[in-house]
Coordinates of C-alpha atoms and ligand atoms in Angstrom, one line a residue:
X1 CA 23.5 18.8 -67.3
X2 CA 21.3 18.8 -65.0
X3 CA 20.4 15.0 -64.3
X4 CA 22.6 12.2 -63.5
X5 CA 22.0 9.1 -65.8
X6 CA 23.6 6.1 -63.7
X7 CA 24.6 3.3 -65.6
X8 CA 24.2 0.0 -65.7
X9 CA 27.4 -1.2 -64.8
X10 CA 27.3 1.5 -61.3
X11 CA 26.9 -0.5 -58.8
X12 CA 23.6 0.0 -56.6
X13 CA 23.1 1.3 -53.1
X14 CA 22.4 -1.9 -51.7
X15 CA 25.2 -3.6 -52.8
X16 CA 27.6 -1.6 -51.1
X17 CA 27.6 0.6 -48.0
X18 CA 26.2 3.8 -48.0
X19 CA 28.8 5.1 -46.5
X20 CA 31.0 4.0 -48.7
X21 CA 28.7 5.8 -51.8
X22 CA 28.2 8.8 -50.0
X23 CA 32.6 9.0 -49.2
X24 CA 33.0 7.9 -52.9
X25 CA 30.7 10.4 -54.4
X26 CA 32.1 13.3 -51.9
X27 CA 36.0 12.6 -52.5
X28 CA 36.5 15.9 -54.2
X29 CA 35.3 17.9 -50.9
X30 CA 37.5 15.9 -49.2
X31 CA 40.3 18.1 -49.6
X32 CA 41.3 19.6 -46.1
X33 CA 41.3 23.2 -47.4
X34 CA 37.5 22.8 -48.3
X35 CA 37.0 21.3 -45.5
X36 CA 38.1 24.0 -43.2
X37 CA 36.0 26.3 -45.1
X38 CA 33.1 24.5 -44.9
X39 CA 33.7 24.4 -41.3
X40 CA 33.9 27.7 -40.6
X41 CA 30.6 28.5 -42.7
X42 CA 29.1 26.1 -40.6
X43 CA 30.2 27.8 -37.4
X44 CA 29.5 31.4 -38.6
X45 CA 25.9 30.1 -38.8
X46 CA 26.1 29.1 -35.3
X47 CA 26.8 25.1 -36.2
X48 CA 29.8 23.6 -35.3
X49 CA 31.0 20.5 -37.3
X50 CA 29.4 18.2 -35.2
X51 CA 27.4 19.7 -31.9
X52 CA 27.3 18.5 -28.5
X53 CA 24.7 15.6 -28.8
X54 CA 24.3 16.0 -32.2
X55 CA 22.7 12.5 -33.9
X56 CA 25.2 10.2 -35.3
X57 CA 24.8 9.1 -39.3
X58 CA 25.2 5.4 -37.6
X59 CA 22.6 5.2 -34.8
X60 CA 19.8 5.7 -37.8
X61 CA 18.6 2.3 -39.3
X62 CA 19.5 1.8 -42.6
X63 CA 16.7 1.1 -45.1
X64 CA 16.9 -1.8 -47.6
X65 CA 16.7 -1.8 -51.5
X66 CA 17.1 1.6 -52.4
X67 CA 17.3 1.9 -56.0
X68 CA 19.1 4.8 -57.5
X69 CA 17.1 7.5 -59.5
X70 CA 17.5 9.3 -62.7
X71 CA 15.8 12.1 -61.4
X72 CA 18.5 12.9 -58.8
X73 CA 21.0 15.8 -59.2
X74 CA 25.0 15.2 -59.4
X75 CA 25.9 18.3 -56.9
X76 CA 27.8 18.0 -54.1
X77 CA 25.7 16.7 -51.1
X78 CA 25.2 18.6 -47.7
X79 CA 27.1 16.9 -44.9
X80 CA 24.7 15.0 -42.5
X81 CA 25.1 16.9 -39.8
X82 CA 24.3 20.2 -42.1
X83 CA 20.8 18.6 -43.0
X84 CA 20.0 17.3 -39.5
X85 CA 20.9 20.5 -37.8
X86 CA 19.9 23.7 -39.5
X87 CA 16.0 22.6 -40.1
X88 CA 12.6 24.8 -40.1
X89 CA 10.0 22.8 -37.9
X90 CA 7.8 25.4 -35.9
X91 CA 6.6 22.1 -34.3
X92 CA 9.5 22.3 -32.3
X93 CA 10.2 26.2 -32.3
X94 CA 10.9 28.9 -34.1
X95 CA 15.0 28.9 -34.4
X96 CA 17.2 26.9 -36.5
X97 CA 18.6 24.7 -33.9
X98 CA 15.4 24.0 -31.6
X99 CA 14.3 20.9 -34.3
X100 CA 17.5 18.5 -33.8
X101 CA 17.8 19.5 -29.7
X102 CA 13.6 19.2 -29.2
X103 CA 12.4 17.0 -31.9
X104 CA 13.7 13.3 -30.9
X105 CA 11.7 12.9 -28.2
X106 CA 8.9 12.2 -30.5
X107 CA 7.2 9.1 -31.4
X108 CA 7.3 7.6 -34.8
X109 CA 6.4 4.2 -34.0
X110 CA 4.0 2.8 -34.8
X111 CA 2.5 5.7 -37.1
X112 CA -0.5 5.6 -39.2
X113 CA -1.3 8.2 -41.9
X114 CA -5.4 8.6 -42.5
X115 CA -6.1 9.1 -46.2
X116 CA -9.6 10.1 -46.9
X117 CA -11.7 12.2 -49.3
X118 CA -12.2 12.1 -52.7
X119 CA -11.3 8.6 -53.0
X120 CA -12.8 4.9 -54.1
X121 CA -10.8 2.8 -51.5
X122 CA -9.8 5.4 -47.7
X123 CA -7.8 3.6 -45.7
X124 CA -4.8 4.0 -43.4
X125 CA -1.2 4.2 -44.8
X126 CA 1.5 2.6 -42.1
X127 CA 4.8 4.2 -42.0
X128 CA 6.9 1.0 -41.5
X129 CA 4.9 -0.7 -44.9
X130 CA 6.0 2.2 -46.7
X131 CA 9.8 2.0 -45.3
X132 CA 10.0 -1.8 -46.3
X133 CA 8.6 -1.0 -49.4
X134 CA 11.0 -2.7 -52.7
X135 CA 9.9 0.8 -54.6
X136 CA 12.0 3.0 -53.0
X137 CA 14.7 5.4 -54.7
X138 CA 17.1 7.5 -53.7
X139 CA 16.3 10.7 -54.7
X140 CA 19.1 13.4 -54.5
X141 CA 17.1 17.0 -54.7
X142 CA 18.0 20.4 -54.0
X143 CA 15.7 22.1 -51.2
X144 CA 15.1 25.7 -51.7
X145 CA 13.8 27.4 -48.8
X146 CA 11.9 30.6 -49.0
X147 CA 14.3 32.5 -46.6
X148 CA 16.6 32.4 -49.7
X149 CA 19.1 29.2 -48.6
X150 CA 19.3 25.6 -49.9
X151 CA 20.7 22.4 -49.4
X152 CA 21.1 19.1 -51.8
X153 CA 19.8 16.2 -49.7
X154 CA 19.7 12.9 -50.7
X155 CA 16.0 11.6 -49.8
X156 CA 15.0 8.0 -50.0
X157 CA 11.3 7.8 -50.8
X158 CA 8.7 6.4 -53.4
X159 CA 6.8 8.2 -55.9
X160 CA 3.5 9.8 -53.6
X161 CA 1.5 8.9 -57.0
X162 CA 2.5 5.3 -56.9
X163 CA 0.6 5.6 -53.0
X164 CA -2.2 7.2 -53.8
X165 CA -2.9 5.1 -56.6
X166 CA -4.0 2.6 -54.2
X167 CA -7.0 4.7 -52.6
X168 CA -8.6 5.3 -55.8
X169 CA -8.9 8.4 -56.0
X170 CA -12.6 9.8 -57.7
X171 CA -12.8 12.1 -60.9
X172 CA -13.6 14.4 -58.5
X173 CA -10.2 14.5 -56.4
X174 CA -8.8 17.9 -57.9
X175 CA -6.2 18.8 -54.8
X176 CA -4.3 16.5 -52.2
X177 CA -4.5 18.0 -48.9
X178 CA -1.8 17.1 -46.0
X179 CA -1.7 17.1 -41.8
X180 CA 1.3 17.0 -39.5
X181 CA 0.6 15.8 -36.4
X182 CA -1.3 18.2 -33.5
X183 CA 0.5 17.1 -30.3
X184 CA 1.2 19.6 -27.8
X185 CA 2.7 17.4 -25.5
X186 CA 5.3 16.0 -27.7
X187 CA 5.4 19.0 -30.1
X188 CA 6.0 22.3 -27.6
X189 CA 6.6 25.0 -30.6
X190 CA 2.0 24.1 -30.8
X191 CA 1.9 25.3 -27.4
X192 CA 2.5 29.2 -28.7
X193 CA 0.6 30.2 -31.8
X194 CA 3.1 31.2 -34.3
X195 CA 0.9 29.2 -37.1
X196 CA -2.6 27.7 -36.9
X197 CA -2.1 24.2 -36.1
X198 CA -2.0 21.7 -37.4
X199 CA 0.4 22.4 -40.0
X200 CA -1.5 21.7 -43.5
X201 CA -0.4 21.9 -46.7
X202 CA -1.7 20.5 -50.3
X203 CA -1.0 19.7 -53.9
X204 CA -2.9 20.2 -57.5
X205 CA -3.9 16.7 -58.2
X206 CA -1.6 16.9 -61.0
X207 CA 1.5 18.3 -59.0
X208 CA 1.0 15.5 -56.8
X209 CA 0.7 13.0 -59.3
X210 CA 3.7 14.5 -61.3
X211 CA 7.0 12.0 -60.8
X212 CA 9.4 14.2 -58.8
X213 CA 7.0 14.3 -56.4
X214 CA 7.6 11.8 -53.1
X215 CA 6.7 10.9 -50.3
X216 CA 10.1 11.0 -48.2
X217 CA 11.0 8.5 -45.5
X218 CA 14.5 8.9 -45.2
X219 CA 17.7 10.4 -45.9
X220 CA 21.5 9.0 -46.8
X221 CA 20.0 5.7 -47.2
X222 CA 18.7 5.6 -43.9
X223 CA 15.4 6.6 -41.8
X224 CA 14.3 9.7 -41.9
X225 CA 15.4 11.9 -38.2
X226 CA 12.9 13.3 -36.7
X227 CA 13.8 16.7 -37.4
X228 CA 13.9 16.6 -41.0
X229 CA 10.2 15.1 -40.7
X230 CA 10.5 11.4 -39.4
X231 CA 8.5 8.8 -40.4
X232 CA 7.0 10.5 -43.6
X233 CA 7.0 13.9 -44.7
X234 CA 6.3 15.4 -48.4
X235 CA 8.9 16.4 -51.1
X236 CA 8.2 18.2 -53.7
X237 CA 11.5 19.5 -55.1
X238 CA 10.4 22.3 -57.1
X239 CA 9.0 24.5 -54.6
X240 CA 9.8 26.3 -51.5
X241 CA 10.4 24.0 -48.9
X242 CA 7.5 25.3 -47.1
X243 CA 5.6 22.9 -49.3
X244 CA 7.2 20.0 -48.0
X245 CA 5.0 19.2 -45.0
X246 CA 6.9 17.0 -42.1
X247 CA 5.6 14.3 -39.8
X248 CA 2.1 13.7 -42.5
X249 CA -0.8 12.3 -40.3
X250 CA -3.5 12.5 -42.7
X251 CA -3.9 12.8 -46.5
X252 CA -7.2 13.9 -48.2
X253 CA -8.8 14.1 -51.9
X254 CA -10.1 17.5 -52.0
X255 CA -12.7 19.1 -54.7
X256 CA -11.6 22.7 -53.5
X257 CA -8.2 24.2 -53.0
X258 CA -7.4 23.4 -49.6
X259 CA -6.3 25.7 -47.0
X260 CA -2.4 25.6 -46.2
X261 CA -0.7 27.0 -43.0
X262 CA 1.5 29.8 -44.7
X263 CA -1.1 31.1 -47.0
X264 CA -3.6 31.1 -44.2
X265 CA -1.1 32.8 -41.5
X266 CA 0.4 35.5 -44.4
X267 CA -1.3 35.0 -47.8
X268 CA 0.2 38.2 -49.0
X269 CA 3.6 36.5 -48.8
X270 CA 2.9 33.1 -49.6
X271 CA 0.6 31.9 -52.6
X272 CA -0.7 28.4 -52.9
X273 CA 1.5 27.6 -55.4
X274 CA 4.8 28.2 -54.3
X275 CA 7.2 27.8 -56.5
X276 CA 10.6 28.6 -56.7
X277 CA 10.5 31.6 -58.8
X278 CA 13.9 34.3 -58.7
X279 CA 11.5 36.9 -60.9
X280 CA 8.9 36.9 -58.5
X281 CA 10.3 38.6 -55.3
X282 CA 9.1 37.8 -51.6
X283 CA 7.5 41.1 -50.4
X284 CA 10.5 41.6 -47.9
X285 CA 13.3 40.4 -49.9
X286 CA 14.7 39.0 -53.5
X287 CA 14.5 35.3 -54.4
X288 CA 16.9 36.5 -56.9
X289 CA 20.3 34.5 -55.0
X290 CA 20.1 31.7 -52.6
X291 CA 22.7 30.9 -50.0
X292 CA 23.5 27.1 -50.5
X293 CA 24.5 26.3 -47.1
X294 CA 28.2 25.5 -46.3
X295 CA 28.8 27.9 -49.3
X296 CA 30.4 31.3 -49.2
X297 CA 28.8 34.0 -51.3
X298 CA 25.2 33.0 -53.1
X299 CA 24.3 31.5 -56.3
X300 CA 21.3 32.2 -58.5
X301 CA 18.2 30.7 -58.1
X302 CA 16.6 28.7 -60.8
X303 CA 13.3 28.6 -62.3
X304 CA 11.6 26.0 -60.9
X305 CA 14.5 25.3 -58.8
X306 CA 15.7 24.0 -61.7
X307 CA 13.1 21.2 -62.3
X308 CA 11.4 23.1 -65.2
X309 CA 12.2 20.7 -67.6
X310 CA 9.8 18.2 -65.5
X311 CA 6.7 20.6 -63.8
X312 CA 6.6 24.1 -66.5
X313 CA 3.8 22.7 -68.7
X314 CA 2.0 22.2 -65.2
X315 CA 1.6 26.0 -64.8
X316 CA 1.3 26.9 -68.8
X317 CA -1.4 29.7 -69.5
X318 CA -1.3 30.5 -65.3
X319 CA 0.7 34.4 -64.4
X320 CA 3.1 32.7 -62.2
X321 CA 3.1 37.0 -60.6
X322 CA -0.3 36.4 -59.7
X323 CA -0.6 32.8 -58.7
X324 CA 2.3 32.6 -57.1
Ligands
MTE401 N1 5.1 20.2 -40.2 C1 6.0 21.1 -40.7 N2 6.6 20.8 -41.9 C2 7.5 21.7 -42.4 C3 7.9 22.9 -41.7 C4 7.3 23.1 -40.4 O1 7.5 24.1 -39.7 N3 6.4 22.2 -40.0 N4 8.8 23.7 -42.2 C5 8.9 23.7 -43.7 C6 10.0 24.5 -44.2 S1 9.8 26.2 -44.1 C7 11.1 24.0 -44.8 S2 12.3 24.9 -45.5 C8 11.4 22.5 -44.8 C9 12.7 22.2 -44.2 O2 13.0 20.8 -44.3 P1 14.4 20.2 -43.7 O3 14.4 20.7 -42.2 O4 14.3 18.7 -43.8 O5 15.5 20.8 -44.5 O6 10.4 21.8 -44.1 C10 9.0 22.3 -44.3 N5 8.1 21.4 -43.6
MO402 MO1 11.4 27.1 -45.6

């Protein structure tokens, strides 16, 4: 099956710890054999269970009325320390590791997103209004990353079409385009040019709109850490996670398709579109098998990551080899 339908009678995050969920819903990894073995995964990929000065779970505020989601997955969850350790930021370099030793030095508060374009009502978009929002969910997804691993995360965010709603957009909004922030002084990967910065990505209007589509500001029912994208980044759980564009500064109704760092830096590797897709291989390697991290050996990949039941009739009619 691949959605979890809670019922009624389960109780909801805010009425009991997170913690507590998270060790409930985990009890079968608990086991020490697995966790040895998840241990050693982790340290073959140069983690260790918990790194020197690694952030604690605990020192990240916990946010309030976080209702659970039917659109979330029932797999086991990556560990904490697995999601806040192994991240791809180039804002903060180029290796695994650089986003959780680099990235906390930079400020999320206070943090205003721009939204502009196409739109009825622009405006500005403050990160703390949308973390005391009462719509948010817990949304467990997998991520699929393009370099052929993945993680199941549990975001807490709000549906990006519930947000945009309030700007208004125009009949003529057709694409959503996104900016991180362009800081050198707090973001040193920007001081080399491995991508043009700022990082941009963007959405079909409908892909946006479409409800597995958020806007995340936090993880494990607490903020979101600064490597994994702190105070709002994008998720959209369908496609590679190169999609999922951290640390948003500005949002923009678009009539054209807008240009997105990837595509721009190595369009013929990566397409607009981007989405998961085993049949259509990355020129350098298969998207066949993913690596789900903490795992040993690899799993296939799904169509869609899984999530065609929700998104295919988005692409119907397009050659997903072409626009890819
Ligand atoms: N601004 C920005 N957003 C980004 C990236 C990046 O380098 N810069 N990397 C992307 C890639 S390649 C992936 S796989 C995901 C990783 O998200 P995570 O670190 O929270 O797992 O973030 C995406 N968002
Ligand atoms: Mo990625």
């Amino acid at each position: 099956m691949l959605f979890r339908f809670r019922s009624s009678t389960d109780p909801r995050p805010s009425e009991i710890t997170p913690e507590a969920v998270y060790l409930n819903r985990r009890r079968l990894m608990q086991g020490a054999g697995v966790a040895a073995l998840s241990g050693l995964a982790g340290s073959m990929l140069g983690l260790t269970a918990r790194s020197a000065g690694a952030a604690e779970m605990e020192d990240f505020r916990q946010l309030p009325d976080v209702a659970p989601s039917r659109f979330s997955t029932d797999e086991d969850l990556n560990a904490f320390d697995q999601i806040t350790t192994y991240n791809n930021f180039y804002e903060f370099g180029t290796s695994k590791e650089d986003p959780a030793r680099y990235a906390p030095d930079l400020k999320t508060s206070p943090w205003d997103i721009r939204v502009d374009g196409e739109c009825a009502k622009p405006g500005v978009l403050g990160a703390e209004e949308l973390m005391a929002s009462h719509q948010l969910e817990e949304r467990i997804y997998r991520l699929r990353c393009v370099e052929a691993w993945s993680m199941v995360i549990p975001w807490v965010g709000i549906p990006l079409a519930k947000v945009l709603a309030r700007f208004e957009p125009t009949g003529n909004a057709k694409y959503v385009a996104f900016e991180t922030l362009e800081d050198p002084t707090q973001m040193p990967g920007q001081r080399s040019r491995v991508l043009d910065w700022p990082y941009r990505e963007g959405l079909r209007m409908d892909e946006a709109m479409n409800p597995l589509t958020i806007l995340g500001v936090g993880l494990y029912g607490r903020v979101m850490p600064k490597q994994n994208g702190a105070p709002v980044r994008l998720v959209v759980p369908w496609k590679y996670g190169f999609k999922s564009i951290k640390s948003i500064v500005r949002i923009s109704f678009t009539v054209t398709e807008p240009a997105t760092s990837w595509n721009m830096s190595q369009p013929y590797e990566y397409g607009f579109y981007a989405n998961v897709n085993p049949e259509v291989s990355h020129p350098r390697w298969s998207q066949a098998r993913e690596r789900r991290i903490g795992e040993w050996g690899r799993r296939p990949t799904l169509m869609f990551n899984g999530y065609g039941e929700q998104v295919a009739s988005l692409y119907a009619g397009m050659d997903l080899s072409k626009q890819f």
